[in-house]
PDB file of C-alpha atoms in Angstrom:
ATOM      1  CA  UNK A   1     -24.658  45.444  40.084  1.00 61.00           C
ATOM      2  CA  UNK A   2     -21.937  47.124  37.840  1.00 58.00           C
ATOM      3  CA  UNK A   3     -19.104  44.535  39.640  1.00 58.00           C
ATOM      4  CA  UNK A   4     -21.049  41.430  39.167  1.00 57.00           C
ATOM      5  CA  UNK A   5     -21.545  41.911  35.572  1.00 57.00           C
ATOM      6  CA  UNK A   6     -18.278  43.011  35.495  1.00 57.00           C
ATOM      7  CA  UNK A   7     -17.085  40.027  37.410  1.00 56.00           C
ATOM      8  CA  UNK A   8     -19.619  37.705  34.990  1.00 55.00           C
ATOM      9  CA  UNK A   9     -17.875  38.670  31.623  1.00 45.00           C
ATOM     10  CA  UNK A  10     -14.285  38.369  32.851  1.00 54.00           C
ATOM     11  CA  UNK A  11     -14.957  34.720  34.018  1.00 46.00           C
ATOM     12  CA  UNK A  12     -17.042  33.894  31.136  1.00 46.00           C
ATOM     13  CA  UNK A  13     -14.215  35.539  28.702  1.00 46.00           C
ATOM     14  CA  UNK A  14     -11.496  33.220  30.996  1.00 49.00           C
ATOM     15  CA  UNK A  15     -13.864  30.477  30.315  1.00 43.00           C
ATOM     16  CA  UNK A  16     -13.510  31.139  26.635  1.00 50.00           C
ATOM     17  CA  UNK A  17      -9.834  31.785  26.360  1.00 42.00           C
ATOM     18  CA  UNK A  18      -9.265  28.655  28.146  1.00 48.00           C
ATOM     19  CA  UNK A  19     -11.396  26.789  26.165  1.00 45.00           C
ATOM     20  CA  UNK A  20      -9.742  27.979  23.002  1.00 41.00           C
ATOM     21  CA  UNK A  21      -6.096  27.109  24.523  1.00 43.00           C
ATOM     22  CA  UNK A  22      -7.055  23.851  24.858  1.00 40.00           C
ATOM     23  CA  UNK A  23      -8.390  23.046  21.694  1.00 41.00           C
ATOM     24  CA  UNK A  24      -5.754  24.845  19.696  1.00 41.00           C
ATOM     25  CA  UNK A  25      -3.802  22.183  21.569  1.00 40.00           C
ATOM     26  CA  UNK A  26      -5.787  19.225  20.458  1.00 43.00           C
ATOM     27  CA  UNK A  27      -3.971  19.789  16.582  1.00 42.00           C
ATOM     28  CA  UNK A  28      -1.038  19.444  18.030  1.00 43.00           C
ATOM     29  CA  UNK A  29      -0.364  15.730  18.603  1.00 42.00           C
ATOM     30  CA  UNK A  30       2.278  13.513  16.411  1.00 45.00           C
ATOM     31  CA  UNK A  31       0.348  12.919  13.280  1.00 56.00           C
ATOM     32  CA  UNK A  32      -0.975   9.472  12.568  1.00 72.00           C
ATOM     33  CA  UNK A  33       1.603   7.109  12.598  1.00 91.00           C
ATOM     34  CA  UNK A  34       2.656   5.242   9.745  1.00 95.00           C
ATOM     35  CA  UNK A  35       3.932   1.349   8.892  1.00 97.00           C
ATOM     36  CA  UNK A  36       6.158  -0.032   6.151  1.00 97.00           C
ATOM     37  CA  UNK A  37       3.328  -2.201   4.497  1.00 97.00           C
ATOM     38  CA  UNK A  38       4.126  -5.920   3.319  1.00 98.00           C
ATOM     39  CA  UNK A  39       2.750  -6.896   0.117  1.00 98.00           C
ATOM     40  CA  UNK A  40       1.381 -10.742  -1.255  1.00 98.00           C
ATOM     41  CA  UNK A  41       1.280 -11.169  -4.716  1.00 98.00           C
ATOM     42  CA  UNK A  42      -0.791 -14.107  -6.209  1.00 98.00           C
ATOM     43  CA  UNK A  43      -1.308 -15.867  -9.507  1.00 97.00           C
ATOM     44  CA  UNK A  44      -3.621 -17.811 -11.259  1.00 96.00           C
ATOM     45  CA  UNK A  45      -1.094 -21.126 -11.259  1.00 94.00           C
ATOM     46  CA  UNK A  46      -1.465 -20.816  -7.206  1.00 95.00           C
ATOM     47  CA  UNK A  47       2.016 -19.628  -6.745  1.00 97.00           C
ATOM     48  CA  UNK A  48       2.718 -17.078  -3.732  1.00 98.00           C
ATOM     49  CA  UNK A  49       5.435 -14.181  -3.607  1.00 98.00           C
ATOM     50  CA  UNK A  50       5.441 -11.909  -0.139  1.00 98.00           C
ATOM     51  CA  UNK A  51       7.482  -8.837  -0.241  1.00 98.00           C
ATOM     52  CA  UNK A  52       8.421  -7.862   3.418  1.00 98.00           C
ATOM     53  CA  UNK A  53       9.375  -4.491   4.333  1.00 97.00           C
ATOM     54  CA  UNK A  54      13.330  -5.627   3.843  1.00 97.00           C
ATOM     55  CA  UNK A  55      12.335  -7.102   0.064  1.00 98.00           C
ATOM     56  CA  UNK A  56      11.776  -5.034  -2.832  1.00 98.00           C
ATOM     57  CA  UNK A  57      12.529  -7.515  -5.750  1.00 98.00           C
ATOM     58  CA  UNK A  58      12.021 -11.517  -6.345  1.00 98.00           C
ATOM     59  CA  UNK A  59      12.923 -13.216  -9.157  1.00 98.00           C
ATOM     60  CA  UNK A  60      10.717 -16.425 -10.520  1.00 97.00           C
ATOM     61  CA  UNK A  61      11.216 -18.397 -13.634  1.00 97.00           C
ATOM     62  CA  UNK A  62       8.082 -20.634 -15.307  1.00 95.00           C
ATOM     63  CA  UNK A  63       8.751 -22.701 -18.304  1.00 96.00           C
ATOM     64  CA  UNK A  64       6.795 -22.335 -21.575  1.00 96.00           C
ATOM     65  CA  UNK A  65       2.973 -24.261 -21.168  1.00 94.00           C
ATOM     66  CA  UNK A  66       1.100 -22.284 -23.727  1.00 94.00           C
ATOM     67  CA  UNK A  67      -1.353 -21.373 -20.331  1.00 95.00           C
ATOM     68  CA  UNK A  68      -2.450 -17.879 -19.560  1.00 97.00           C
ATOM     69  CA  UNK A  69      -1.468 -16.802 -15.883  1.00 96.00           C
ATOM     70  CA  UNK A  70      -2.807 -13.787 -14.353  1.00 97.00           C
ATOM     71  CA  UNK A  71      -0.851 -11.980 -11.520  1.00 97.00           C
ATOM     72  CA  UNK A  72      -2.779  -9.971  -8.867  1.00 97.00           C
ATOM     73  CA  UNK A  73      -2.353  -7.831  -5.643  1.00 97.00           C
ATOM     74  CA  UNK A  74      -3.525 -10.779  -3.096  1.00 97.00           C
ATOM     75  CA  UNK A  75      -3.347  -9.117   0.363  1.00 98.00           C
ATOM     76  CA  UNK A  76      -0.831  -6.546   2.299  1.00 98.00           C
ATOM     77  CA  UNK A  77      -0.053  -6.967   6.015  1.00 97.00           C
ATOM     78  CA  UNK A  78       1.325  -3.820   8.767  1.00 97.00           C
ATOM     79  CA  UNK A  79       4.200  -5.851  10.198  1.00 97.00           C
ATOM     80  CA  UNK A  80       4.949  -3.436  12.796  1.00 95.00           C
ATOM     81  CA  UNK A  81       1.680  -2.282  13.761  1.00 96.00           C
ATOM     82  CA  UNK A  82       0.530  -3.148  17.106  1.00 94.00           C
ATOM     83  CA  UNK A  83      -2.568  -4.809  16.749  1.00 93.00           C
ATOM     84  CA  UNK A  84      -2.459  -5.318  13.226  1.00 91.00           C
ATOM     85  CA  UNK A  85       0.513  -7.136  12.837  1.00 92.00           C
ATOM     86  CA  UNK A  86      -0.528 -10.798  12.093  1.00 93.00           C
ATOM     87  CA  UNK A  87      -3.423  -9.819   9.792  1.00 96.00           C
ATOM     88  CA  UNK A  88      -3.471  -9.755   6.058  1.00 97.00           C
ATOM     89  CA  UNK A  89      -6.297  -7.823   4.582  1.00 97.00           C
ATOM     90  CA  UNK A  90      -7.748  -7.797   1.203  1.00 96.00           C
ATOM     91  CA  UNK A  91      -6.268  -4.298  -1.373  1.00 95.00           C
ATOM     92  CA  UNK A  92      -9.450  -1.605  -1.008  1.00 89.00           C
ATOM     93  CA  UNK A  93      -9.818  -0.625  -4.829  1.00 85.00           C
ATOM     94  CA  UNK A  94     -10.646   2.836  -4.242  1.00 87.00           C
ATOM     95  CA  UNK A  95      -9.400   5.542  -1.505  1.00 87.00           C
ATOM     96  CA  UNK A  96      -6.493   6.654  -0.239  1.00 88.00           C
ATOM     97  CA  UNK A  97      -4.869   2.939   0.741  1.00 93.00           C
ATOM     98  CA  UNK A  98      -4.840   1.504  -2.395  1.00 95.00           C
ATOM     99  CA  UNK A  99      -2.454  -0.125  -4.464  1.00 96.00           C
ATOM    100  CA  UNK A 100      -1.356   0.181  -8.517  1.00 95.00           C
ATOM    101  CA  UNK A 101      -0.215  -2.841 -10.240  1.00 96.00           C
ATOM    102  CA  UNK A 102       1.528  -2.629 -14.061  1.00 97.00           C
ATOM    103  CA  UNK A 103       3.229  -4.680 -16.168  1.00 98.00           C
ATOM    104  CA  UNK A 104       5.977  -4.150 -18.641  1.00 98.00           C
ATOM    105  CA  UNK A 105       7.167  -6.808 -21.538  1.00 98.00           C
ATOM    106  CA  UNK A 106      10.328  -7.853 -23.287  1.00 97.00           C
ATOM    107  CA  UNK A 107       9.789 -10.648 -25.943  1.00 96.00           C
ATOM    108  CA  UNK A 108      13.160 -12.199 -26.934  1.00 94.00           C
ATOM    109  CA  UNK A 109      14.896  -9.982 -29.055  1.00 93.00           C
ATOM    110  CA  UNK A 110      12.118  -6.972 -29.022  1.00 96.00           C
ATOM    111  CA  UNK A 111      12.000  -3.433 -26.891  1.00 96.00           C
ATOM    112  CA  UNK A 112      10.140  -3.464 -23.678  1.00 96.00           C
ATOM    113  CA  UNK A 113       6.541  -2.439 -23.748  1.00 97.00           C
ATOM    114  CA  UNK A 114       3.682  -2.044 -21.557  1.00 96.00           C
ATOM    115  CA  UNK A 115       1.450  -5.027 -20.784  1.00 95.00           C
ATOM    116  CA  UNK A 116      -2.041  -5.223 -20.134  1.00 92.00           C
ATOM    117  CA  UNK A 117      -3.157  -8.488 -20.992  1.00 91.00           C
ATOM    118  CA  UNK A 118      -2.160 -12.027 -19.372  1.00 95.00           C
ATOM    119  CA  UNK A 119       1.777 -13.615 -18.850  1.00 96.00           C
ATOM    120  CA  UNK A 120       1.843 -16.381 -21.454  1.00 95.00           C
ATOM    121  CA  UNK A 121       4.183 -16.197 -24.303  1.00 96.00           C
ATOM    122  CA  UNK A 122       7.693 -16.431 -23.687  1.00 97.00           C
ATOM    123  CA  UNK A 123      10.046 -13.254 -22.805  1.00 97.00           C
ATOM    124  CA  UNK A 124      10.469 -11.066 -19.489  1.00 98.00           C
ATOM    125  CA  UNK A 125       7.991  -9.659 -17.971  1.00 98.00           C
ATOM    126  CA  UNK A 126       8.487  -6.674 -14.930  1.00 98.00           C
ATOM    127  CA  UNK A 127       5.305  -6.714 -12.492  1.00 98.00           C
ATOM    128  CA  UNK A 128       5.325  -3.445 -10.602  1.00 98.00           C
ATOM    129  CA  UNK A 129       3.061  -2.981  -7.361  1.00 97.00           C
ATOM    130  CA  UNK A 130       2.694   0.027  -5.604  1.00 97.00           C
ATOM    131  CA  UNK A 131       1.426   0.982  -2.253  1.00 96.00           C
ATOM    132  CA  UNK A 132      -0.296   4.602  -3.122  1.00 94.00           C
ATOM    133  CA  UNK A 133       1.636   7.457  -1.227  1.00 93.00           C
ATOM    134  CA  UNK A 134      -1.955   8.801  -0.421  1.00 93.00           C
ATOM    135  CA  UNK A 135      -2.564   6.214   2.458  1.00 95.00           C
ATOM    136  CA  UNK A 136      -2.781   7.361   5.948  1.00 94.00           C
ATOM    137  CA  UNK A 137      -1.410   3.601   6.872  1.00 95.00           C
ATOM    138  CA  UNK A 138       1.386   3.080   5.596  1.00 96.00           C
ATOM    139  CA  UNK A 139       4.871   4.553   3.552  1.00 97.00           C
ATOM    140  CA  UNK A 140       4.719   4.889  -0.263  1.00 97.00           C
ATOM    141  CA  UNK A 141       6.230   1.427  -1.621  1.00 97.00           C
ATOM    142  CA  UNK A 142       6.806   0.123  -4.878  1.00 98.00           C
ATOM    143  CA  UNK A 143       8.057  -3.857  -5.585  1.00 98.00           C
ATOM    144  CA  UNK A 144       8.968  -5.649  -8.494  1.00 98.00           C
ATOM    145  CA  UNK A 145       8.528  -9.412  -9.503  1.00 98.00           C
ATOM    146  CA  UNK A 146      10.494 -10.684 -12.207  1.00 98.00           C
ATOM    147  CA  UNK A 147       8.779 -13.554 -14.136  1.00 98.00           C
ATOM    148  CA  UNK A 148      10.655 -15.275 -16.631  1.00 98.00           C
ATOM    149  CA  UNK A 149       8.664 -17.697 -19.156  1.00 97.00           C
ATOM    150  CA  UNK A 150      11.931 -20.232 -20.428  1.00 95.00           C
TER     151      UNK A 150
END
């Protein structure tokens, strides 16, 4: 009776040892894999600027209308991903894959200064978009479009 118990407990303690082993093993994997993330810029005029992996800045010039244009994260795309590749999805606005958009200003002659309100008058303008370095997706990314209003 004494060697069966015996016999019970060391196979049920193998059982749990083993059991344990293998899911102290599960952690061990290569963590989630990440992208370089391509980013679409829009504005209200219907103008278009993609920044691929291999672009950080672009450079756009609009003459003077007197028209308010509004500049906005569009849509961001995994270029390397393997399934994901040809998609472009919409920027989640809360999480950890978002993305940060700000805006700096330089009338003509005056410093620069931060910019919260529409592109109109005329002067430099710096529009910075980020790709938050919280996201499980993709690499921390920031891109700049340079909008001149002539």
């Amino acid at each position: 009776m004494r060697k069966t118990i015996r016999r019970i407990c060391s196979l049920v303690g193998s059982l749990i040892l083993m059991f344990c082993m293998c899911f102290s093993l599960v952690g061990c994997g290569d963590k989630e894999k990440k992208y370089d993330v391509s980013i679409k810029i829009r504005n209200s005029e219907g103008s278009t600027w993609i920044f691929t992996p291999d672009v950080d800045e672009l450079k756009y010039e609009f003459e003077y209308t007197g028209e308010e244009m509004r500049f906005w994260i569009d849509s961001w795309n995994l270029p390397d991903h393997p399934r994901w590749s040809n998609e472009w999805f919409e920027p989640n606005t809360s999480g950890a894959n978002v993305f940060h958009k700000s805006m700096l200003y330089t009338a003509p002659g005056e410093k620069r200064q931060v910019w919260r309100g529409p592109v109109k008058e005329r002067g430099e303008y710096i529009i910075l978009c980020e790709a938050d370095s919280t996201s499980d997706l993709w690499y921390f990314r920031a891109v700049y479009l340079y909008v001149t209003i002539k």
